[in-house]
XYZ file of C-alpha atoms in Angstrom:
566
model
C -36.506 18.823 4.719
C -39.847 17.310 3.818
C -40.093 13.874 4.887
C -41.886 12.853 1.750
C -39.358 14.220 -0.677
C -37.592 10.903 -0.793
C -40.309 9.257 -2.353
C -41.273 12.130 -4.543
C -37.689 11.893 -6.196
C -38.170 7.878 -6.685
C -41.486 8.621 -8.539
C -39.715 11.530 -10.608
C -36.916 9.109 -11.700
C -39.601 6.498 -12.469
C -38.309 4.095 -9.703
C -41.811 3.736 -8.359
C -45.341 4.172 -10.048
C -47.870 6.898 -9.085
C -49.995 4.196 -7.359
C -46.930 3.109 -5.439
C -46.375 6.829 -4.389
C -49.706 7.342 -3.122
C -49.431 3.964 -1.244
C -46.132 4.909 0.421
C -47.509 8.412 1.576
C -50.506 6.896 2.870
C -48.927 4.207 4.925
C -46.327 6.570 6.129
C -49.130 8.661 7.871
C -51.139 5.863 9.176
C -48.345 3.406 10.334
C -45.618 5.830 11.406
C -42.947 3.780 9.858
C -40.241 5.388 8.022
C -40.277 5.986 4.228
C -37.162 3.715 3.661
C -38.827 0.861 5.666
C -42.121 1.073 3.753
C -40.243 1.073 0.284
C -38.191 -2.004 1.732
C -41.128 -3.998 2.897
C -43.135 -3.776 -0.158
C -40.077 -4.144 -2.369
C -40.512 -0.949 -4.289
C -37.137 -0.111 -4.360
C -33.722 -1.450 -3.675
C -31.327 -0.167 -1.212
C -29.221 1.136 -3.824
C -32.272 3.119 -5.490
C -33.019 4.644 -2.053
C -29.545 5.652 -1.358
C -29.295 7.136 -4.828
C -32.572 9.181 -3.976
C -31.344 10.285 -0.748
C -28.170 11.542 -2.684
C -30.120 13.817 -4.712
C -32.312 14.959 -1.654
C -29.318 15.800 0.496
C -27.049 17.074 -2.430
C -24.459 14.505 -1.210
C -22.657 12.583 -3.832
C -23.444 8.665 -4.111
C -20.636 6.297 -4.177
C -20.696 2.598 -5.653
C -18.323 0.750 -3.546
C -18.574 -2.685 -5.208
C -15.721 -2.258 -7.707
C -13.820 0.380 -5.796
C -10.134 -0.054 -5.253
C -9.081 1.396 -2.125
C -5.354 1.848 -1.227
C -3.819 0.551 1.865
C -2.736 4.145 3.101
C -6.433 5.257 2.870
C -7.832 2.343 4.790
C -4.874 2.726 7.411
C -6.457 6.093 8.193
C -9.453 4.642 9.960
C -8.998 1.232 11.737
C -11.533 -1.572 11.151
C -13.094 -1.419 14.480
C -13.662 2.282 14.022
C -15.364 1.596 10.591
C -17.501 -1.224 11.706
C -18.784 0.721 14.789
C -19.899 3.710 12.897
C -20.415 1.719 9.392
C -18.084 4.007 7.439
C -15.503 3.316 4.966
C -12.635 5.630 3.887
C -11.965 5.310 0.178
C -10.036 8.068 -1.121
C -7.496 10.560 -0.067
C -6.689 13.868 -1.629
C -3.493 15.172 -0.468
C -3.626 18.433 -2.264
C -6.737 19.409 -0.430
C -5.844 17.165 2.678
C -9.284 15.721 2.764
C -10.676 12.199 3.051
C -13.538 10.864 1.109
C -15.778 8.710 3.345
C -18.702 6.233 2.417
C -21.634 6.671 5.224
C -25.048 5.366 5.334
C -26.029 8.675 7.269
C -23.866 11.372 5.808
C -25.756 13.982 7.795
C -24.310 12.405 10.893
C -22.068 15.630 12.089
C -20.927 13.722 15.441
C -19.437 10.794 13.433
C -17.811 13.362 10.661
C -16.493 15.587 13.564
C -14.981 12.378 15.431
C -13.417 11.247 11.956
C -11.807 14.440 11.422
C -10.039 14.616 14.872
C -9.222 10.890 14.490
C -7.452 11.241 10.964
C -6.469 15.047 10.991
C -8.148 15.256 7.652
C -11.263 17.147 6.341
C -14.023 14.475 5.762
C -15.898 14.487 2.544
C -19.016 12.378 3.304
C -20.523 10.333 0.248
C -23.501 8.123 0.657
C -23.890 4.442 -0.041
C -26.387 1.723 1.284
C -25.678 0.478 4.605
C -25.389 -3.141 3.673
C -22.971 -2.287 0.924
C -20.631 -0.464 3.351
C -20.688 -3.222 5.974
C -19.876 -5.783 3.338
C -17.110 -3.438 1.886
C -15.753 -3.125 5.295
C -15.506 -6.930 5.632
C -13.968 -7.309 2.060
C -11.471 -4.507 1.967
C -10.262 -4.908 5.501
C -9.701 -8.746 5.254
C -7.905 -8.561 1.912
C -5.064 -6.308 3.149
C -2.922 -6.433 6.118
C -3.933 -2.819 7.609
C -4.558 -2.296 11.276
C -1.869 -4.556 12.892
C 0.966 -3.607 10.442
C 0.195 0.137 10.202
C 0.095 0.261 14.150
C 3.431 -1.573 14.092
C 4.849 0.847 11.486
C 3.737 3.854 13.419
C 5.176 2.201 16.835
C 8.395 1.367 14.739
C 8.850 5.139 13.637
C 9.282 5.981 17.261
C 12.242 3.342 17.570
C 15.572 4.710 17.226
C 16.492 4.219 13.510
C 20.028 2.688 14.641
C 18.316 -0.389 16.266
C 16.817 -1.266 12.901
C 19.645 -0.678 10.561
C 22.511 -1.914 12.359
C 24.544 -4.321 10.199
C 25.017 -6.894 12.686
C 22.114 -6.741 15.099
C 22.382 -8.720 18.249
C 19.697 -11.583 19.053
C 18.360 -10.026 22.045
C 17.754 -6.653 20.682
C 15.853 -8.204 17.595
C 13.529 -10.413 19.843
C 12.816 -7.249 21.812
C 11.977 -5.383 18.983
C 8.126 -5.581 19.160
C 6.889 -3.564 16.226
C 9.011 -5.839 13.837
C 7.583 -8.964 15.707
C 4.177 -7.595 15.410
C 4.704 -7.187 11.655
C 6.069 -10.758 11.086
C 3.168 -12.218 13.224
C 0.523 -10.283 11.062
C 2.169 -11.778 7.953
C 1.737 -15.084 8.988
C -1.693 -14.674 10.494
C -2.908 -13.071 7.089
C -1.425 -16.256 5.301
C -3.261 -18.791 7.362
C -6.600 -16.853 7.175
C -6.170 -16.506 3.388
C -5.019 -20.144 2.895
C -1.751 -19.034 1.497
C 1.000 -21.693 0.710
C 3.838 -19.118 0.339
C 4.919 -15.736 1.455
C 7.421 -13.705 -0.667
C 9.180 -10.855 1.088
C 11.067 -9.246 -1.608
C 13.144 -5.958 -1.335
C 12.753 -3.572 -4.290
C 14.732 -0.223 -4.830
C 12.292 2.008 -2.487
C 10.105 -0.398 -0.787
C 9.639 -4.133 0.243
C 6.827 -6.218 -1.548
C 4.962 -8.852 0.271
C 3.231 -11.392 -1.977
C 0.932 -14.211 -1.102
C 0.591 -17.424 -3.134
C -3.070 -18.296 -2.807
C -4.482 -21.293 -4.864
C -1.232 -21.218 -6.863
C -1.382 -17.669 -8.034
C 0.638 -15.047 -6.482
C -1.146 -11.732 -5.272
C 0.656 -8.636 -4.110
C -1.063 -7.736 -0.594
C 1.344 -5.288 1.132
C 3.972 -2.574 0.517
C 6.548 -2.035 3.463
C 8.874 0.741 3.958
C 12.380 -0.289 3.051
C 13.811 0.924 6.220
C 12.267 -2.214 8.197
C 13.377 -4.758 5.524
C 16.627 -5.715 7.181
C 14.876 -5.951 10.776
C 11.981 -7.856 9.423
C 14.551 -10.484 7.682
C 16.390 -10.683 10.823
C 13.277 -11.558 12.961
C 12.499 -14.156 10.449
C 16.084 -15.596 10.685
C 15.968 -15.744 14.378
C 12.445 -17.756 14.386
C 14.283 -20.242 12.177
C 17.604 -20.290 13.777
C 19.611 -18.855 10.821
C 22.585 -16.793 10.977
C 21.351 -13.305 11.010
C 24.751 -11.852 10.250
C 25.324 -13.763 6.932
C 23.705 -11.763 4.105
C 25.935 -12.796 1.339
C 24.914 -16.324 1.094
C 21.609 -18.079 0.741
C 20.087 -20.052 3.813
C 17.401 -22.648 4.868
C 15.594 -23.125 7.954
C 12.209 -24.083 9.462
C 10.063 -23.151 12.516
C 6.408 -23.878 13.787
C 3.973 -20.959 13.795
C 0.557 -21.175 15.808
C -2.321 -18.898 15.203
C -5.573 -19.316 17.149
C -6.141 -23.168 16.712
C -4.229 -23.119 13.350
C -0.587 -24.533 13.657
C 1.708 -24.458 10.371
C 5.376 -25.659 9.779
C 7.172 -22.794 8.005
C 9.978 -23.415 5.657
C 12.184 -20.454 5.213
C 14.568 -19.829 2.242
C 16.697 -16.568 1.985
C 18.347 -15.428 -1.163
C 20.840 -12.272 -1.580
C 19.395 -10.273 -4.288
C 20.496 -6.545 -5.674
C 18.461 -4.703 -3.091
C 18.731 -6.891 -0.318
C 17.665 -10.508 1.044
C 14.418 -11.925 -0.351
C 12.604 -14.537 1.869
C 10.290 -17.070 0.849
C 8.124 -18.990 3.460
C 6.670 -22.175 2.648
C 3.573 -22.907 4.972
C 2.577 -26.578 5.512
C -0.423 -26.820 7.757
C -0.033 -29.372 10.407
C -3.671 -30.062 11.146
C -6.026 -31.526 8.597
C -3.982 -34.568 7.675
C -3.167 -35.967 4.395
C -6.023 -35.947 1.846
C -7.263 -39.008 0.224
C -6.794 -39.786 -3.232
C -10.334 -39.173 -4.061
C -10.353 -35.808 -2.177
C -7.365 -35.190 -4.815
C -9.377 -35.474 -7.705
C -8.514 -39.048 -8.672
C -11.560 -40.998 -9.957
C -12.843 -43.642 -12.235
C -10.493 -45.682 -14.472
C -7.322 -43.578 -13.058
C -8.148 -44.366 -9.573
C -8.711 -47.961 -10.375
C -5.430 -48.493 -12.228
C -3.656 -46.638 -9.566
C -5.087 -48.669 -6.655
C -4.235 -51.942 -8.679
C -0.523 -50.824 -9.055
C -0.099 -50.056 -5.445
C -1.695 -53.341 -4.162
C 1.021 -55.325 -6.098
C 3.934 -56.296 -3.518
C 6.859 -54.950 -5.715
C 7.596 -52.576 -8.542
C 8.026 -48.925 -9.288
C 5.428 -46.262 -9.223
C 6.500 -42.948 -10.759
C 4.474 -39.630 -10.419
C 5.461 -36.999 -12.665
C 4.755 -33.170 -13.256
C 6.507 -29.827 -13.066
C 7.527 -28.083 -9.679
C 4.493 -27.304 -7.601
C 1.996 -29.743 -9.188
C 1.294 -31.818 -6.010
C 3.259 -34.694 -6.653
C 4.609 -35.038 -3.073
C 0.875 -34.741 -1.987
C -0.231 -37.631 -4.033
C 2.611 -39.755 -2.928
C 1.779 -39.071 0.917
C -1.946 -39.978 0.141
C -0.785 -43.408 -1.403
C 1.264 -44.016 1.835
C -1.331 -43.214 3.964
C -3.554 -45.607 2.196
C -0.966 -48.446 2.372
C 0.267 -47.752 5.773
C -0.278 -50.353 8.419
C 1.581 -51.885 11.299
C 2.370 -54.995 9.022
C 4.176 -52.911 6.489
C 7.725 -51.426 7.005
C 7.587 -47.819 5.074
C 10.689 -45.747 4.823
C 11.132 -42.572 2.902
C 13.956 -40.192 1.775
C 12.949 -36.495 0.922
C 14.119 -33.133 0.359
C 12.726 -31.944 2.732
C 10.363 -33.937 4.724
C 6.967 -31.941 3.945
C 4.449 -33.777 6.152
C 4.951 -36.091 8.934
C 3.014 -39.360 8.695
C 2.474 -41.478 11.655
C 4.070 -44.865 11.510
C 6.332 -43.878 8.680
C 10.051 -43.711 9.132
C 10.823 -40.284 7.205
C 14.535 -39.417 6.377
C 15.660 -35.820 5.170
C 18.702 -35.727 2.780
C 21.758 -33.847 4.072
C 24.350 -33.819 1.227
C 26.769 -31.838 3.534
C 26.783 -34.908 5.668
C 26.967 -37.403 2.649
C 23.263 -38.246 2.987
C 21.735 -38.123 -0.715
C 18.968 -39.870 -2.240
C 21.564 -42.560 -3.652
C 23.226 -43.161 -0.328
C 19.961 -42.998 1.662
C 18.281 -45.600 -0.697
C 21.282 -47.972 -0.487
C 21.120 -47.814 3.413
C 17.369 -48.357 3.170
C 17.819 -51.753 1.686
C 19.601 -52.888 4.806
C 16.496 -51.806 6.954
C 14.147 -54.665 5.898
C 11.642 -52.276 4.082
C 8.237 -53.144 2.212
C 7.735 -49.741 0.863
C 10.392 -47.075 -0.095
C 9.618 -43.484 -1.341
C 12.376 -41.832 -2.943
C 11.591 -38.112 -3.038
C 12.962 -37.624 -6.490
C 15.052 -39.648 -9.222
C 17.723 -37.074 -10.254
C 20.826 -39.260 -11.534
C 21.863 -42.678 -12.955
C 22.804 -44.039 -9.682
C 19.456 -43.328 -8.016
C 17.499 -44.865 -11.061
C 19.693 -48.209 -10.807
C 19.036 -48.385 -7.227
C 15.306 -47.867 -7.444
C 14.926 -50.541 -10.166
C 17.102 -52.959 -8.312
C 14.959 -52.618 -4.912
C 11.710 -52.918 -7.026
C 13.303 -56.126 -8.528
C 14.328 -57.521 -4.972
C 10.784 -57.374 -3.908
C 10.115 -53.844 -2.559
C 7.329 -51.304 -3.586
C 9.139 -48.148 -4.893
C 7.499 -44.937 -5.095
C 9.481 -41.574 -6.527
C 8.946 -38.610 -8.674
C 10.164 -37.262 -11.838
C 10.421 -33.892 -13.514
C 8.479 -34.573 -17.039
C 5.347 -32.956 -18.754
C 3.246 -36.261 -18.914
C 3.035 -39.744 -17.819
C 4.483 -40.898 -21.225
C 7.471 -38.805 -20.872
C 8.590 -40.493 -17.978
C 9.910 -43.412 -19.692
C 12.286 -42.002 -22.095
C 13.633 -39.916 -19.293
C 14.267 -42.924 -17.137
C 16.124 -44.411 -20.125
C 18.183 -41.227 -20.585
C 19.135 -41.541 -16.724
C 20.626 -45.087 -17.769
C 17.978 -47.357 -16.796
C 18.400 -50.570 -18.582
C 15.353 -51.114 -20.880
C 14.588 -55.029 -19.896
C 14.924 -54.171 -16.386
C 12.910 -50.905 -16.612
C 10.071 -52.991 -18.521
C 9.948 -55.608 -15.720
C 10.049 -53.288 -12.729
C 7.888 -50.304 -13.680
C 4.083 -50.879 -12.577
C 2.751 -47.293 -13.407
C 3.088 -43.760 -14.045
C 1.063 -40.951 -12.837
C 0.986 -37.522 -14.585
C -0.804 -34.642 -12.807
C -1.397 -30.964 -12.587
C -3.209 -28.761 -9.821
C -5.778 -26.388 -10.826
C -8.112 -23.944 -9.179
C -11.765 -24.911 -8.383
C -14.627 -22.645 -8.843
C -15.916 -20.665 -5.668
C -19.152 -22.546 -4.853
C -20.706 -19.473 -3.380
C -20.471 -17.372 -6.632
C -20.697 -20.216 -9.169
C -22.565 -19.458 -12.400
C -23.226 -21.301 -15.504
C -22.841 -19.956 -19.270
C -22.914 -21.212 -22.756
C -19.484 -21.447 -24.188
C -18.534 -20.066 -27.684
C -19.026 -22.571 -30.907
C -15.272 -22.832 -31.232
C -14.989 -23.982 -27.644
C -17.638 -26.423 -27.879
C -16.176 -27.894 -30.895
C -12.750 -28.193 -28.994
C -14.532 -30.052 -25.877
C -16.162 -32.466 -28.096
C -12.960 -32.990 -30.145
C -10.815 -33.825 -27.011
C -13.322 -35.834 -25.049
C -14.425 -37.870 -28.150
C -16.705 -40.660 -27.226
C -16.579 -39.742 -23.528
C -18.830 -36.559 -24.218
C -22.441 -37.342 -24.607
C -25.207 -34.776 -25.020
C -25.749 -31.869 -27.302
C -25.698 -28.308 -25.520
C -22.604 -27.732 -23.619
C -22.877 -25.945 -20.331
C -19.675 -24.469 -18.549
C -19.123 -22.777 -15.236
C -17.407 -19.966 -13.756
C -17.002 -17.781 -10.435
C -18.517 -14.243 -10.568
C -16.128 -13.341 -7.564
C -17.433 -12.878 -3.989
C -15.842 -11.795 -0.493
C -15.451 -15.663 0.221
C -12.915 -15.803 -2.443
C -11.559 -12.379 -2.476
C -13.205 -11.594 -5.729
C -10.922 -14.224 -7.619
C -13.958 -16.596 -8.499
C -11.745 -19.448 -7.353
C -11.493 -21.359 -3.778
C -9.403 -24.036 -3.235
C -7.780 -26.413 -5.806
C -7.967 -29.954 -7.193
C -5.941 -32.189 -9.469
C -6.027 -33.636 -12.825
C -4.647 -36.942 -13.548
C -3.619 -39.433 -16.125
C -2.424 -42.944 -14.938
C -0.248 -44.977 -17.270
C -0.308 -48.791 -16.212
C 2.502 -50.736 -17.835
C 0.902 -53.340 -19.533
C 2.493 -56.128 -21.773
C 2.450 -53.852 -24.969
C 3.820 -50.895 -23.287
C 6.689 -53.193 -21.753
C 7.433 -53.881 -25.556
C 7.721 -50.468 -26.475
C 10.264 -49.816 -23.521
C 12.325 -52.835 -24.723
C 12.479 -50.988 -28.133
C 13.381 -47.549 -26.812
C 10.111 -45.971 -28.125
C 9.468 -42.228 -27.909
C 7.006 -40.636 -25.618
C 4.602 -39.920 -28.591
C 4.230 -43.737 -29.149
C 3.910 -44.497 -25.602
C 0.956 -41.833 -25.124
C -0.547 -43.237 -28.395
C -0.705 -46.826 -27.202
C -1.881 -45.971 -23.536
C -4.714 -43.979 -24.984
C -5.806 -46.720 -27.268
C -5.818 -49.175 -24.235
C -8.094 -46.560 -22.258
C -5.863 -44.201 -20.615
C -7.931 -40.741 -19.852
C -5.266 -37.833 -20.556
C -5.067 -35.080 -17.979
C -6.679 -32.471 -20.476
C -9.691 -35.017 -20.799
C -9.702 -35.198 -17.071
C -9.738 -31.719 -16.884
C -12.422 -31.070 -19.326
C -14.580 -33.487 -17.631
C -14.165 -31.563 -14.438
C -14.895 -28.349 -16.057
C -18.352 -29.649 -17.459
C -19.150 -30.942 -14.100
C -18.605 -27.361 -12.747
C -15.496 -28.293 -10.624
C -13.245 -25.840 -12.588
C -12.916 -23.679 -15.503
C -11.897 -24.378 -19.129
C -9.295 -21.625 -18.793
C -7.671 -23.255 -15.878
C -7.582 -26.523 -17.646
C -5.757 -24.968 -20.503
C -3.479 -22.806 -18.431
C -2.120 -25.945 -16.979
C -2.553 -28.646 -19.160
C -2.264 -27.192 -22.701
C -0.160 -29.509 -25.185
């Protein structure tokens, strides 16, 4: 084909002008550069426009990979090293025609096409795409799914005798030697660590096993495994966590350490019998990185000041409230790290111990052995403590003991499952706390939620609709200054796996127990009255804190409403 045909097509499509066309033709003759290079050097056409023109020139279809959903089975046909070496990406499989559609920067490279056909056993249909776009798509698509290692292990597993995978009571040695299943388990953990997942859910369904990851608080389905390997995979995890592999009718709990490169995590394991088999949930707790500071968690301003004043008092109770998974324990650990020193005896009783803090005496409850929050707390008082952390206040006995500990000169921290800080006071009264004792022992109550942070790599600003602007001004009141409201969101990029979010931050409200609040406790006031008075005394609510963080570009309004809507 004529070498100048490419620029002629661009001119015909009005991508370049007649003057630019003449310049390109002249420079191609004089400089010896390729037409692509000249077009790029002068910025006359984008890579995409050049690829689309080349598509017309060769009669080979163009493919836009940006938003293309590629199935796991398709990616499995070409391993990542091969895709990266030849800069090709499989994106569609036609089972009827037994053909594989592949994006290529150079679709006329017959050597690569022949190699792919031998490698996959499929007829290759080449499509054209810009080289840079293919490279980015390879990184993006292969990093988001557990492909190469798992598919290789599954192929290896197929060669194993089926009886070794489906035996009802596998021997420990057999499972340990079961290399394919061990590789699959390792791949699941490695991917979890790379993607910053906090939990892995391995769920048996009717005809396959689903693997989901909780990343920044949201569950994402990442992998489907054949049903036949489910029992072997569960047994592998049970062995790693010292659980009974032949007990499938009762829930079990265990833990183990897992290291991937420089990262090490403490993995908590929970199994649950379901209709289709045992479901396994693994909680991953990083061992490196340490406990975050209060500032890193998102506490600042008046809320941070009020909390710091409360924890510097020598005795009293500080309660952290919020639903399951709202980061209450992490906040308490941050507080303990702040006040922990060689001059202070700190003891904790938790269910379970999530992070280990140097210099703190941490105890895990063991109800089977008679060690509960209440019995542990009673024993703590004979251990000469200064600071006591009780994982959760659940019953009257624990409530009474916590109040007595605070009244006898100890600083007590605990958590409570209520929706906001004001709701903690009626809840403690419901649990049997005497109003006059609670009023004199309670220092402060912290309410909190966790929400996702906007990805800094793809953050963009926008002007919200009028109804949202009015809501922001109404919620913030005197705290809002200015006329035009500008909000932010993430477009989605490879850094955040196209979610628009990267990492998490807390929103808080800190309710210090003032003299007026104490009077409300004595009169058995409801949560609404307590909240109203706290706001009058200067408390910033969780929703207000969230809106302020949204205006600063830390998170989105939608995230705030998702976790803190009244």
